[in-house]
């Protein structure tokens, strides 16, 4: 272990590698900032630039883009309600509200700190335990994944909050939209009306840009309260009490993110939504969620960064990608003539340990880069809205085009921009819609697979011990709080809570 | 008042849809007098950056650049399992400055989806090589040959992983079923790596994967390969021991091809130009490296031979996909 | 506003109908395939039924309780700057924003911006992607937002240059070029 670490530092700390690591995290931050361009597209687009480098150096840079993009994506989510990736959708809920309240700097700072802590903890676990964790992850097949989806949906129901039926309606609509195109395991297209572009479904990144970025711009034009957000520099710094409030959420978010991250397929989006849902359940300040609670930024940001790092567990230990971006990175391994697989740790110790140590260096660089920049980025909101919103529109549409080089994406952004504006006007929640859209294909896949394994019966869910355990947790979370409240609280308290909840709802 | 505005916006959007659908995107430089390509050429990859098609597209583009001195840039136009890219390519009819990195979707899409193209719409130039599959099982499996697996499938339940309804492994399993009159229970996955995870985790019994996808697991001893669904044994050292399915009495061989095509109706000069460039590429070290890195079999064919190959391949696919 | 509530009602009714249509479509695709395994129609039926169900509940709820909601309350969190809150309250009560535009003017602005967006997308084929959106930026800044010409032009040029550098030079995105060629 010590030898390996030393080897890693020797490899990662050469001036050339540190330089490329820096270039990687910087490029990642910029790519994360651009709407639509997440880490997957970013890494894939930039692979050709690295062909002349040594494999270690190239991979250090590409990985830097990956986790750098996680930091960058937060910045636009918070400042202009434009999530760079599905995993940062949740961050807009409270992050953007914080920015509107003049606390953009604090939101950005806590997400940088949360991301850093999450990254360091997950990296330590990754270095120490990757092979056994990877073996554990293999135990999670389609049946267990279905159980996790059910657990996720149960936790996320809490998103609906006051307007329960409308939240559920939008989540179901998201699921429904996700069924456009060809289902896993079948060749017939659904709801495409002969349109070739729809065969692969309605792309969620474009939907997200439309709903959040364009929808918000259209909404703001009509609301008209578009004063530049005036803040004193002092207000942009994070306070001690905010840090204290965020400590536990960061740790919980890291745990959830890491657990979901090591499973191939479950992904960081579900992790960030679950972390938010859990915080909302356990927090004493439940009423502040959705209005600028710092816990609502700290937890999902930590979760998605932990998941991003945990994705490397199956990727490096088994040669099986944990997510979209790691799949592209594994493709890069082949381009450099490296054979991904379970033997990488043994056959390429210099490469693997150099890469892992470079994650530490990259995350330190990102923290150093992001903390002082947080207040500076916060100042961006001083740009008069008359300039800012057409710029947001421009970058949203260019970003959408760049996702798949297709004017169809641009149309999706426009259509869902209008949908998003209507939703804001009539007060329908957007986050459940995006969650439904992202989870839909995963849910459908595990449904199809589970019923194929069970030959048409879902009883297999109860035959696998792990899935039974997960379902029990889901059951406890679903009815637990109600039972607890019934036991401990008096009727009076209950009434007061109900009243408070009612005033929170819109 | 509000609903009126929404209606107007919807109308505008609809008009826009119609307009963009009619007009093809601009791009590419004008061709030279005799119709041969000159200047900037675009290589369309109908799948996302970083995948197998992207890698072959980039390898071909780089190889052709060296030979022709043209500037060839790669463009990923993904969506609809390749349908978006091929449909875009259909719009470049007679333009010699476009190429497309093709694979089996060129044949499978017209058979399963409502698309406007078939391979006859284009000018096939070169097939680089074939990517066959190996039947793999976990190392501790009781089966040692493909015949063992077929026998087991005849006696009881064998769960096979497939990575899609028109994917290579689905086709191979169906061909085995038709050849041997047995049935496999299928669990669908979405990619080779998901199938690999399912196999290693014991959720499925057998899988049929490309050598490049399982080489790591074969070397580490986590998986064993029972047979190769190819005409001949692999020449690679690590794979040379694996018998073909035919040797074990199962007459199945099916490959995913990789190659490139030009738009339809280009001039004979342009077609000859690209075939010549392709032949030059096949002689280069870059070609050998690409084939070896992706553990393929280097069966390059050009022009009319490629068309014949596509014809035969489609007939076989039709038996499997059109039921 | 009256329209907000009726629009909400209309949206829920439309969603209920979409849900029902999806259920019918899903049944057509086949909920189950050979021997009761989940088929391509399963999730559409499931999701469509849920949409219809919750949309119906929402419609029923809206019809039962008609309570005008407090717009200011939801925008501003309790701990926010008193000054900002006062500002917003003032804006709301007088129905003017900080530039003194009325609600009706702002609604018209919104319609114009949407119109400009549609026109921009049509212009992409002619001018190319970045020039078309550059023109959009300039037009919105100068004509809709009534900003001064020169600063608007400067913002437009700088933005276009940055976008070009990032997307075309750095990321090599093949943005559509117009009939006049590159950029």
Coordinates of C-alpha atoms in Angstrom, one line a residue, chain A residues 31-506:
Chain A
X31 CA -16.9 22.4 -19.9
X32 CA -19.0 22.0 -16.8
X33 CA -19.9 25.6 -17.0
X34 CA -21.2 25.3 -20.6
X35 CA -24.9 24.3 -20.5
X36 CA -25.4 20.8 -22.0
X37 CA -21.8 19.8 -22.2
X38 CA -21.2 17.5 -19.3
X39 CA -18.2 15.4 -18.6
X40 CA -19.1 12.6 -20.9
X41 CA -19.2 14.8 -24.0
X42 CA -16.2 16.8 -22.8
X43 CA -13.9 13.8 -22.3
X44 CA -15.0 12.3 -25.6
X45 CA -14.5 15.5 -27.6
X46 CA -11.0 16.1 -26.1
X47 CA -9.6 12.5 -26.4
X48 CA -8.1 13.3 -29.8
X49 CA -6.1 16.2 -28.3
X50 CA -4.3 13.8 -25.9
X51 CA -3.2 11.2 -28.5
X52 CA 0.4 12.5 -28.5
X53 CA 0.8 12.3 -24.8
X54 CA 2.1 9.4 -22.7
X55 CA -0.9 7.2 -21.6
X56 CA -0.6 8.1 -17.9
X57 CA -0.5 11.8 -18.7
X58 CA -3.4 11.6 -21.1
X59 CA -5.5 9.7 -18.6
X60 CA -4.6 12.0 -15.8
X61 CA -5.8 14.9 -17.9
X62 CA -9.0 13.2 -19.1
X63 CA -9.9 12.1 -15.6
X64 CA -9.3 15.8 -14.5
X65 CA -11.9 16.9 -17.1
X66 CA -14.3 14.4 -15.6
X67 CA -14.2 15.5 -12.0
X68 CA -13.4 19.1 -12.9
X69 CA -16.7 19.2 -14.8
X70 CA -18.5 18.2 -11.6
X71 CA -17.3 21.4 -10.0
X72 CA -18.1 23.6 -13.0
X73 CA -21.6 22.2 -13.5
X74 CA -22.5 23.6 -10.1
X75 CA -21.6 27.1 -10.9
X76 CA -24.2 27.6 -13.6
X77 CA -26.8 25.6 -11.6
X78 CA -26.5 28.1 -8.8
X79 CA -26.0 31.3 -10.7
X80 CA -28.4 31.0 -13.6
X81 CA -30.4 27.9 -12.8
X82 CA -28.8 26.0 -15.7
X83 CA -27.7 22.6 -14.6
X84 CA -24.8 21.3 -16.6
X85 CA -25.7 17.6 -16.0
X86 CA -28.7 15.8 -14.6
X87 CA -26.8 15.2 -11.4
X88 CA -26.8 19.0 -10.7
X89 CA -30.5 19.5 -11.3
X90 CA -31.2 19.1 -7.5
X91 CA -28.6 21.8 -6.8
X92 CA -30.7 24.3 -8.7
X93 CA -33.5 23.8 -6.2
X94 CA -31.8 25.5 -3.3
X95 CA -28.6 26.8 -4.9
X96 CA -30.4 29.1 -7.3
X97 CA -32.7 30.3 -4.6
X98 CA -29.6 31.1 -2.5
X99 CA -28.2 33.1 -5.4
X100 CA -31.5 35.0 -5.7
X101 CA -31.2 35.7 -2.0
X102 CA -27.7 37.1 -2.5
X103 CA -25.9 34.0 -1.1
X104 CA -24.4 32.8 -4.4
X105 CA -20.9 32.9 -3.0
X106 CA -21.9 30.7 0.0
X107 CA -23.6 28.2 -2.2
X108 CA -20.7 27.9 -4.5
X109 CA -18.2 27.7 -1.6
X110 CA -20.1 24.9 0.2
X111 CA -20.5 22.9 -3.0
X112 CA -16.7 23.2 -3.6
X113 CA -16.0 22.2 0.0
X114 CA -18.6 19.4 -0.1
X115 CA -17.3 18.1 -3.4
X116 CA -13.7 18.2 -2.1
X117 CA -14.5 16.3 1.2
X118 CA -16.6 13.8 -0.8
X119 CA -13.8 13.3 -3.3
X120 CA -11.1 12.8 -0.7
X121 CA -13.2 10.3 1.4
X122 CA -14.2 8.3 -1.7
X123 CA -10.7 8.3 -3.0
X124 CA -9.3 6.9 0.2
X125 CA -12.0 4.2 0.1
X126 CA -11.2 3.6 -3.6
X127 CA -7.5 3.2 -3.0
X128 CA -7.9 0.9 0.0
X129 CA -10.8 -1.2 -1.0
X130 CA -11.4 -1.1 -4.7
X131 CA -11.2 -4.9 -5.5
X132 CA -13.4 -6.1 -2.6
X133 CA -15.9 -3.3 -3.3
X134 CA -16.0 -4.2 -6.9
X135 CA -16.8 -7.8 -6.1
X136 CA -19.6 -6.5 -3.9
X137 CA -20.9 -4.4 -6.7
X138 CA -21.2 -7.4 -8.9
X139 CA -23.7 -8.9 -6.5
X140 CA -26.0 -6.1 -7.6
X141 CA -27.8 -7.4 -10.7
X142 CA -31.0 -6.3 -12.4
X143 CA -33.1 -7.6 -9.5
X144 CA -31.2 -5.5 -6.9
X145 CA -31.2 -2.5 -9.2
X146 CA -35.0 -2.7 -9.4
X147 CA -35.1 -2.7 -5.6
X148 CA -32.8 0.4 -5.6
X149 CA -35.1 2.2 -8.1
X150 CA -38.1 1.5 -5.8
X151 CA -36.1 2.8 -2.8
X152 CA -35.1 5.9 -4.8
X153 CA -38.7 6.6 -5.9
X154 CA -39.9 6.2 -2.3
X155 CA -37.3 8.7 -1.0
X156 CA -38.0 11.1 -3.9
X157 CA -41.7 11.2 -3.2
X158 CA -40.7 13.6 -0.4
X159 CA -39.8 16.0 -3.1
X160 CA -43.4 16.6 -3.9
X161 CA -43.7 18.2 -0.5
X162 CA -46.9 20.2 -0.1
X163 CA -48.3 19.9 -3.6
X164 CA -48.1 16.1 -3.5
X165 CA -50.4 15.3 -6.4
X166 CA -48.7 17.8 -8.8
X167 CA -45.2 16.5 -7.9
X168 CA -46.3 12.9 -8.6
X169 CA -48.0 14.0 -11.8
X170 CA -44.8 15.5 -13.1
X171 CA -42.7 12.6 -12.0
X172 CA -45.1 10.3 -13.9
X173 CA -45.0 12.6 -16.9
X174 CA -41.2 12.3 -16.8
X175 CA -41.4 8.6 -16.8
X176 CA -43.9 8.8 -19.7
X177 CA -41.7 11.1 -21.8
X178 CA -38.8 8.7 -21.2
X179 CA -40.7 5.9 -22.9
X180 CA -40.5 7.6 -26.3
X181 CA -38.2 5.6 -28.6
X182 CA -37.0 2.0 -28.4
X183 CA -37.2 0.1 -25.2
X184 CA -34.4 -2.0 -23.8
X185 CA -34.6 -5.4 -25.3
X186 CA -37.1 -4.6 -28.0
X187 CA -36.8 -3.3 -31.5
X188 CA -40.1 -1.6 -32.0
X189 CA -40.2 2.2 -31.6
X190 CA -42.9 3.8 -29.4
X191 CA -44.5 7.3 -29.8
X192 CA -42.1 8.4 -32.5
X193 CA -44.7 9.1 -35.2
X194 CA -42.2 8.2 -37.9
X195 CA -39.6 10.8 -36.7
X196 CA -36.1 9.4 -37.0
X197 CA -34.7 11.8 -34.4
X198 CA -37.1 10.4 -31.8
X199 CA -35.9 6.8 -32.2
X200 CA -33.4 7.2 -29.4
X201 CA -35.9 9.0 -27.3
X202 CA -36.3 12.6 -26.0
X203 CA -32.8 13.6 -24.9
X204 CA -32.9 14.6 -21.2
X205 CA -30.0 17.0 -21.3
X206 CA -31.8 19.2 -23.9
X207 CA -35.0 18.9 -21.9
X208 CA -33.2 20.1 -18.8
X209 CA -31.6 23.0 -20.6
X210 CA -35.0 24.0 -21.9
X211 CA -36.9 23.6 -18.7
X212 CA -34.4 25.2 -16.4
X213 CA -32.4 27.7 -18.4
X214 CA -34.7 28.9 -21.1
X215 CA -37.9 28.4 -19.0
X216 CA -36.4 30.5 -16.2
X217 CA -35.3 33.3 -18.6
X218 CA -38.8 33.5 -20.1
X219 CA -40.3 33.5 -16.7
X220 CA -38.0 36.3 -15.5
X221 CA -38.9 38.4 -18.5
X222 CA -42.5 38.3 -17.5
X223 CA -41.9 38.6 -13.8
X224 CA -39.7 41.6 -14.4
X225 CA -38.1 41.6 -11.0
X226 CA -34.8 41.4 -12.8
X227 CA -32.7 43.7 -10.7
X228 CA -29.1 42.7 -10.8
X229 CA -28.5 41.0 -7.5
X230 CA -26.7 43.5 -5.2
X231 CA -24.5 42.0 -2.7
X232 CA -21.7 43.2 -0.6
X233 CA -18.5 41.2 -0.9
X234 CA -18.8 40.2 2.8
X235 CA -22.1 38.5 2.0
X236 CA -20.5 36.3 -0.6
X237 CA -18.3 34.6 2.0
X238 CA -19.6 31.5 3.7
X239 CA -20.3 31.9 7.4
X240 CA -19.2 29.6 10.2
X241 CA -22.7 28.6 11.1
X242 CA -23.4 27.7 7.5
X243 CA -20.3 25.5 7.5
X244 CA -21.5 23.8 10.7
X245 CA -25.0 23.2 9.3
X246 CA -23.5 21.6 6.2
X247 CA -21.1 19.1 7.9
X248 CA -23.5 16.3 8.5
X249 CA -25.3 16.7 5.1
X250 CA -21.9 16.5 3.4
X251 CA -21.0 13.3 5.1
X252 CA -24.4 11.7 4.5
X253 CA -24.3 12.8 0.9
X254 CA -20.8 11.3 0.5
X255 CA -22.0 8.0 1.9
X256 CA -25.1 7.8 -0.4
X257 CA -23.1 8.9 -3.4
X258 CA -20.3 6.4 -2.8
X259 CA -22.7 3.5 -2.3
X260 CA -24.6 4.2 -5.5
X261 CA -21.5 5.2 -7.4
X262 CA -19.8 1.8 -7.1
X263 CA -22.8 0.0 -8.7
X264 CA -22.5 0.0 -12.4
X265 CA -25.6 1.7 -13.8
X266 CA -27.3 3.3 -10.8
X267 CA -25.5 6.6 -11.3
X268 CA -24.9 9.9 -9.8
X269 CA -28.2 11.5 -10.7
X270 CA -30.1 9.1 -8.4
X271 CA -27.5 9.7 -5.8
X272 CA -27.9 13.4 -5.8
X273 CA -31.7 13.2 -5.7
X274 CA -31.6 10.6 -2.9
X275 CA -29.2 12.7 -0.8
X276 CA -31.5 15.7 -1.1
X277 CA -34.5 13.6 -0.3
X278 CA -32.8 12.2 2.8
X279 CA -31.7 15.6 4.0
X280 CA -35.2 16.9 3.6
X281 CA -36.4 14.0 5.7
X282 CA -33.9 14.3 8.5
X283 CA -33.5 18.0 8.7
X284 CA -34.9 20.2 11.4
X285 CA -35.2 23.0 8.9
X286 CA -37.4 21.1 6.5
X287 CA -39.4 24.2 5.8
X288 CA -36.4 26.0 4.3
X289 CA -35.8 23.4 1.6
X290 CA -36.6 24.7 -1.8
X291 CA -36.1 28.3 -0.5
X292 CA -32.4 28.4 -0.2
X293 CA -31.3 25.9 2.5
X294 CA -27.6 25.4 2.3
X295 CA -28.0 21.7 3.3
X296 CA -29.9 21.3 0.0
X297 CA -26.8 22.3 -1.9
X298 CA -24.2 20.6 0.3
X299 CA -25.7 17.1 0.3
X300 CA -26.4 16.6 -3.4
X301 CA -23.2 18.2 -4.5
X302 CA -21.2 15.9 -2.2
X303 CA -23.3 12.9 -3.3
X304 CA -22.7 13.5 -7.0
X305 CA -19.0 14.0 -6.5
X306 CA -18.6 10.9 -4.4
X307 CA -20.5 8.9 -7.0
X308 CA -18.3 10.3 -9.8
X309 CA -15.2 9.0 -7.9
X310 CA -16.8 5.8 -6.8
X311 CA -17.6 5.1 -10.5
X312 CA -13.9 4.3 -10.8
X313 CA -14.2 1.3 -8.5
X314 CA -15.8 -1.1 -11.1
X315 CA -14.0 0.8 -13.9
X316 CA -10.4 0.2 -12.6
X317 CA -11.0 -3.0 -10.6
X318 CA -13.0 -4.9 -13.2
X319 CA -12.8 -3.0 -16.4
X320 CA -16.5 -2.4 -16.3
X321 CA -17.5 1.2 -16.5
X322 CA -19.5 2.6 -13.6
X323 CA -21.1 5.3 -15.7
X324 CA -21.2 7.2 -19.0
X325 CA -18.0 9.1 -18.6
X326 CA -16.0 6.2 -17.2
X327 CA -17.2 4.2 -20.3
X328 CA -15.6 6.8 -22.5
X329 CA -12.4 6.7 -20.4
X330 CA -12.2 2.9 -20.8
X331 CA -12.5 3.5 -24.5
X332 CA -9.5 5.8 -24.2
X333 CA -7.6 3.0 -22.5
X334 CA -7.9 1.0 -25.7
X335 CA -6.8 3.9 -27.8
X336 CA -3.6 4.0 -25.8
X337 CA -3.1 0.3 -26.3
X338 CA -4.0 -0.6 -22.7
X339 CA -6.2 -3.6 -22.1
X340 CA -8.9 -2.7 -19.5
X341 CA -9.7 -5.5 -17.1
X342 CA -9.3 -7.0 -13.7
X343 CA -5.5 -7.2 -14.1
X344 CA -4.9 -3.5 -14.5
X345 CA -3.9 -3.1 -10.9
X346 CA -1.2 -5.8 -11.3
X347 CA 0.0 -5.1 -14.8
X348 CA -0.1 -1.3 -14.8
X349 CA 0.7 -0.3 -11.2
X350 CA 2.5 2.9 -12.3
X351 CA -0.5 4.0 -14.4
X352 CA -3.2 3.1 -11.9
X353 CA -1.5 4.5 -8.8
X354 CA -0.3 7.6 -10.7
X355 CA -3.9 8.1 -11.8
X356 CA -5.3 7.7 -8.4
X357 CA -2.8 10.0 -6.8
X358 CA -3.5 12.6 -9.5
X359 CA -7.1 12.6 -8.4
X360 CA -5.9 13.9 -5.0
X361 CA -3.8 16.6 -6.7
X362 CA -6.6 17.5 -9.0
X363 CA -9.2 17.9 -6.3
X364 CA -6.8 20.1 -4.2
X365 CA -6.2 22.2 -7.3
X366 CA -10.0 22.5 -7.8
X367 CA -10.6 23.5 -4.2
X368 CA -7.8 26.1 -4.4
X369 CA -9.3 27.3 -7.8
X370 CA -12.9 27.3 -6.7
X371 CA -12.9 28.7 -3.2
X372 CA -11.5 32.2 -4.1
X373 CA -13.4 32.2 -7.3
X374 CA -16.8 31.6 -5.7
X375 CA -17.3 35.2 -4.7
X376 CA -16.0 36.3 -8.1
X377 CA -18.4 34.1 -10.0
X378 CA -21.1 35.5 -7.6
X379 CA -20.3 38.9 -9.0
X380 CA -21.4 37.7 -12.5
X381 CA -24.9 38.3 -11.4
X382 CA -24.2 42.0 -11.5
X383 CA -24.3 41.9 -15.2
X384 CA -27.5 43.7 -16.2
X385 CA -30.2 41.1 -16.9
X386 CA -30.9 42.8 -20.3
X387 CA -27.5 41.5 -21.4
X388 CA -27.4 38.4 -19.2
X389 CA -30.5 36.6 -20.5
X390 CA -29.8 36.8 -24.2
X391 CA -26.3 35.5 -23.4
X392 CA -27.9 32.6 -21.4
X393 CA -30.1 31.9 -24.3
X394 CA -27.2 31.9 -26.8
X395 CA -25.0 29.6 -24.7
X396 CA -28.0 27.3 -23.9
X397 CA -28.7 26.8 -27.6
X398 CA -25.1 26.4 -28.7
X399 CA -24.5 23.9 -25.8
X400 CA -27.6 21.9 -26.8
X401 CA -26.4 21.8 -30.4
X402 CA -23.0 20.5 -29.2
X403 CA -24.5 17.6 -27.3
X404 CA -25.2 15.7 -30.5
X405 CA -24.4 18.1 -33.4
X406 CA -28.1 18.2 -34.3
X407 CA -30.6 20.9 -34.9
X408 CA -33.2 18.6 -33.4
X409 CA -31.6 19.2 -29.9
X410 CA -32.1 22.9 -30.5
X411 CA -35.8 22.4 -31.2
X412 CA -36.2 20.3 -28.1
X413 CA -34.6 23.1 -26.0
X414 CA -37.1 25.6 -27.5
X415 CA -40.1 23.4 -27.0
X416 CA -39.2 22.5 -23.4
X417 CA -38.3 26.1 -22.8
X418 CA -41.9 27.0 -23.5
X419 CA -43.1 24.1 -21.5
X420 CA -40.8 25.2 -18.6
X421 CA -42.2 28.7 -18.7
X422 CA -45.8 27.4 -18.6
X423 CA -44.9 25.1 -15.7
X424 CA -43.4 28.1 -13.8
X425 CA -46.4 30.2 -14.5
X426 CA -48.9 27.6 -13.2
X427 CA -46.6 26.4 -10.5
X428 CA -45.8 22.9 -11.5
X429 CA -42.5 21.5 -10.0
X430 CA -39.7 20.7 -12.5
X431 CA -37.3 18.5 -10.5
X432 CA -39.7 15.5 -10.4
X433 CA -40.1 15.7 -14.1
X434 CA -36.4 15.5 -14.7
X435 CA -36.0 12.7 -12.2
X436 CA -38.8 10.7 -13.9
X437 CA -37.1 11.3 -17.3
X438 CA -33.7 10.2 -16.0
X439 CA -34.9 7.3 -14.0
X440 CA -37.4 6.1 -16.6
X441 CA -35.0 4.2 -18.8
X442 CA -33.2 2.7 -15.8
X443 CA -36.5 1.6 -14.2
X444 CA -37.8 0.2 -17.5
X445 CA -34.5 -1.7 -18.0
X446 CA -34.6 -3.3 -14.6
X447 CA -38.3 -4.1 -14.9
X448 CA -37.7 -5.9 -18.2
X449 CA -34.6 -7.7 -17.0
X450 CA -36.1 -8.7 -13.6
X451 CA -39.2 -10.1 -15.2
X452 CA -37.0 -11.9 -17.8
X453 CA -35.0 -13.5 -15.0
X454 CA -38.1 -14.4 -13.1
X455 CA -39.8 -15.7 -16.2
X456 CA -42.6 -13.2 -15.9
X457 CA -42.8 -13.1 -12.1
X458 CA -41.6 -10.3 -9.8
X459 CA -41.3 -12.7 -6.9
X460 CA -37.6 -12.9 -7.6
X461 CA -37.4 -9.6 -5.8
X462 CA -38.1 -11.5 -2.6
X463 CA -35.7 -14.4 -3.4
X464 CA -32.5 -12.3 -3.5
X465 CA -31.4 -11.3 0.1
X466 CA -29.9 -8.0 -1.0
X467 CA -33.1 -6.8 -2.7
X468 CA -35.2 -7.9 0.3
X469 CA -32.9 -5.8 2.5
X470 CA -33.2 -2.8 0.2
X471 CA -37.0 -3.1 0.0
X472 CA -37.2 -3.3 3.8
X473 CA -35.3 0.0 4.0
X474 CA -37.7 1.5 1.5
X475 CA -40.6 0.3 3.6
X476 CA -39.2 1.7 6.8
X477 CA -38.6 5.1 5.1
X478 CA -42.1 5.1 3.6
X479 CA -44.1 4.3 6.8
X480 CA -41.4 4.9 9.4
X481 CA -41.7 8.7 9.9
X482 CA -45.5 8.4 10.1
X483 CA -45.4 5.7 12.7
X484 CA -42.7 7.4 14.7
X485 CA -44.7 10.6 14.6
X486 CA -47.8 8.8 15.7
X487 CA -46.0 7.3 18.6
X488 CA -44.1 10.2 19.9
X489 CA -46.0 13.3 19.0
X490 CA -49.2 14.5 20.6
X491 CA -52.1 15.4 18.4
X492 CA -51.5 19.0 19.0
X493 CA -48.0 18.9 17.7
X494 CA -49.3 17.1 14.7
X495 CA -51.8 19.8 14.0
X496 CA -49.1 22.5 14.3
X497 CA -46.9 20.6 11.9
X498 CA -49.7 20.1 9.4
X499 CA -50.4 23.8 9.6
X500 CA -46.8 24.7 9.0
X501 CA -46.7 22.3 6.1
X502 CA -49.7 23.9 4.6
X503 CA -48.2 27.3 4.7
X504 CA -45.1 26.0 3.0
X505 CA -47.1 24.5 0.2
X506 CA -48.1 26.9 -2.5

